[in-house]
C-alpha positions in Angstrom: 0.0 0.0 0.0 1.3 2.8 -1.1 2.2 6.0 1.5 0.4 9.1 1.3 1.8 12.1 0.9 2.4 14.8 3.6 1.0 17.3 1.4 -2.0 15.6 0.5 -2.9 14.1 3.8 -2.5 17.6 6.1 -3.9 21.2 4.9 -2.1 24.0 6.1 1.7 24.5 7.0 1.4 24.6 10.7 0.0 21.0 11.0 2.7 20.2 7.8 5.6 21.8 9.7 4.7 19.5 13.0 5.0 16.3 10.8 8.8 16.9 10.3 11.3 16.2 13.1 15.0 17.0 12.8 16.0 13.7 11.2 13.2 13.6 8.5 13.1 16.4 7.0 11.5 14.9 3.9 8.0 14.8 1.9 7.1 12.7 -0.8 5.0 13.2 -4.1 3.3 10.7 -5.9 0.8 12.8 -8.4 -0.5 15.9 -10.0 -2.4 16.9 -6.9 0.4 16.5 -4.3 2.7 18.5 -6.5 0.2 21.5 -6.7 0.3 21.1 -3.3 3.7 21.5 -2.5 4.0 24.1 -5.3 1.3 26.4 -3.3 3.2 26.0 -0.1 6.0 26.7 -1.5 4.5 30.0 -3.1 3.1 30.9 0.6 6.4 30.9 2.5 9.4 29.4 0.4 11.6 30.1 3.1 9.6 26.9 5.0 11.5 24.3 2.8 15.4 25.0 4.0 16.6 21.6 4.9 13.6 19.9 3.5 14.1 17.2 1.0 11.2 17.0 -1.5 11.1 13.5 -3.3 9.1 12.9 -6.6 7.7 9.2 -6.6 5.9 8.9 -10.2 5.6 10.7 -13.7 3.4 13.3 -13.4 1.6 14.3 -16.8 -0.3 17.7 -15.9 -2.1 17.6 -19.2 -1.1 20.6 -20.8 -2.4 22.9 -17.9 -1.0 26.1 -17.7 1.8 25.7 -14.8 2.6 28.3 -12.0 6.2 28.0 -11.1 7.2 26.7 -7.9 8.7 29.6 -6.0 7.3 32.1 -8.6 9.0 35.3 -7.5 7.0 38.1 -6.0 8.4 40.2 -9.1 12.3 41.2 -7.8 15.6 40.0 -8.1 18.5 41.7 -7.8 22.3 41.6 -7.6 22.7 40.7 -4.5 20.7 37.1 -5.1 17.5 38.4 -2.9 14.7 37.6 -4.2 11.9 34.4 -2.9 13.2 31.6 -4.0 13.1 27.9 -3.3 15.5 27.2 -0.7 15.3 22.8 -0.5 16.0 20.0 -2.0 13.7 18.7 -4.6 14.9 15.0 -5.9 12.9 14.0 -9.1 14.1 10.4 -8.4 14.7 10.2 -12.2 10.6 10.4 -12.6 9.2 13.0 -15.4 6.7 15.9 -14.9 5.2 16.8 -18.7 2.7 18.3 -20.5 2.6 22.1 -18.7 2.7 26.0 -19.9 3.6 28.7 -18.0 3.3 32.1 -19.5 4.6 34.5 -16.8 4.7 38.5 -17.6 6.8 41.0 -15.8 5.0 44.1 -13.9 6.7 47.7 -14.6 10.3 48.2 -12.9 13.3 50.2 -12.7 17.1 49.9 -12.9 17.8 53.1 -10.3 18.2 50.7 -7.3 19.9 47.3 -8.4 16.7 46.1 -8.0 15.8 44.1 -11.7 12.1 42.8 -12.3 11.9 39.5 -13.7 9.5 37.6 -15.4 11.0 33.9 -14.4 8.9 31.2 -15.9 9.8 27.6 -15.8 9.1 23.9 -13.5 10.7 26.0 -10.7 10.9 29.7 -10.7 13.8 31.1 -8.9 15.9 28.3 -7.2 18.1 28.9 -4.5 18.1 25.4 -3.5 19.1 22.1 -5.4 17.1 20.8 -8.0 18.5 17.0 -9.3 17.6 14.1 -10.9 14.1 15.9 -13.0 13.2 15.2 -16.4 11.1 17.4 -18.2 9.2 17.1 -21.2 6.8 18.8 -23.6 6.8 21.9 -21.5 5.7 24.8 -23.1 7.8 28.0 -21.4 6.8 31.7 -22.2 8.3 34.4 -20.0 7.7 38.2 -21.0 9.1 41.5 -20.6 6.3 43.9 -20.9 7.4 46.4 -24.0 8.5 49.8 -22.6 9.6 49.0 -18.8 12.8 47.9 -17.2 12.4 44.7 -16.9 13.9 41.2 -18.0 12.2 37.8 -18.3 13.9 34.5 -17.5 12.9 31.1 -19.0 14.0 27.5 -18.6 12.4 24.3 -18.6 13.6 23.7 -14.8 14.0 27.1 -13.4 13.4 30.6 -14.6 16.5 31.8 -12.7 19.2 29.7 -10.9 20.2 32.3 -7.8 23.6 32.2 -7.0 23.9 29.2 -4.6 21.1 26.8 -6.5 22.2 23.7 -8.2 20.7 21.8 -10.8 22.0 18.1 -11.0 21.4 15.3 -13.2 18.6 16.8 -14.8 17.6 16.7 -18.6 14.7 18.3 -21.0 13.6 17.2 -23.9 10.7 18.2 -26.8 10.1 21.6 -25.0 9.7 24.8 -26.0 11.1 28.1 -24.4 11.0 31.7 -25.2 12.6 34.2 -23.2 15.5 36.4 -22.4 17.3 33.7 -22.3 16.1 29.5 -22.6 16.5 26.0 -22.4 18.0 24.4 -19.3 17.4 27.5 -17.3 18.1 31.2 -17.3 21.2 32.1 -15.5 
C-alpha cells in the first residue's frame, strides 16, 4: 500500500511543519495533486523548505495545464541574489513531470536601485536550492518582458533563474519549448 503524501494528507503548513522532526526532514510526491500542493506551499512561504528534501515518486503528466512555477518570484531580483526563491532540495528520483505552460509577464520596474524585475517562468521559478535528478518534457515556457519597462524575463524548462547558490543536477529536458530572455535548461 502505497504511502500518502504529507502534502495531500495535512492542509495548512502549521499542522505540515509539525509532521517533520529533525531527522526527516523529507515529503514525498506521488501525483499531480500533491505537486500543486507542494507548489502552493512553496508560493506561501518558500523560506519553510530550507533543509527539506522533497522527493518525486511517479511521472506526473499535468495535461497541458498552464503551470505556475514553484517559487514564482513576487516580481524582484536583484544583484545581490534576494529575491523568494526555493531554498530545499527537490529530488525527481529520475521520474518526469510533462505536459505544462507557463506564460509569466513582468509588472513595470526600474534599474535606479539594483533592484531588476523579472519575469522567471519555468518547472521551478527562482531556485536557491538544489534541483537533481528531474526530467522534463513537452513543456511549453513563455516568460515576457512587458514592451516599454525595465524589466527582464527569465525562462527555462527547470527554473526561470538559478540564484547564486542553486544547483541543478542530473537533470535533462527534452521536446520543450522556451522563449525568453534567455532559454533552455534555465536562465542564468
Amino acid at each position: 500500500m502505497k504511502n500518502k503524501s504529507i502534502l495531500r494528507a495535512i492542509a495548512g503548513f502549521t499542522a505540515f511543519a509539525s509532521c517533520f522532526t529533525a531527522s526527516a526532514l523529507t515529503t514525498d510526491i506521488y501525483n499531480a495533486s500533491d505537486l500543486k500542493a507542494f507548489r502552493d506551499e512553496v508560493n506561501s512561504n518558500p523560506s519553510q523548505f530550507s533543509g527539506v528534501t522533497v522527493r518525486l515518486h511517479a511521472d506526473i503528466n499535468l495535461g497541458g495545464e498552464t503551470w505556475t512555477p514553484i517559487a514564482a518570484t513576487s516580481g524582484t531580483y536583484d544583484n545581490n541574489d534576494n529575491g523568494t526563491g526555493f531554498v530545499g532540495t527537490f529530488d525527481g528520483q529520475g521520474y518526469i513531470v510533462s505536459n505544462f505552460v507557463v506564460n509569466v509577464e513582468t509588472g513595470g520596474g526600474n534599474w535606479f536601485n539594483d533592484t531588476h524585475y523579472f519575469a522567471v517562468a519555468g518547472f521551478f521559478g527562482l531556485n536557491k536550492g538544489t534541483i537533481k535528478n528531474l526530467m522534463i518534457t513537452n513543456a511549453n515556457i513563455n516568460a515576457i518582458a512587458k514592451e516599454g519597462t525595465y524589466n527582464s524575463a527569465g525562462a527555462g524548462a527547470i527554473a526561470g533563474i538559478n540564484g547564486v547558490n542553486g544547483q541543478i543536477l542530473n537533470c535533462c529536458v527534452g521536446n520543450s519549448n522556451v522563449y525568453s530572455y534567455v532559454g533552455g535548461y534555465l536562465q542564468s
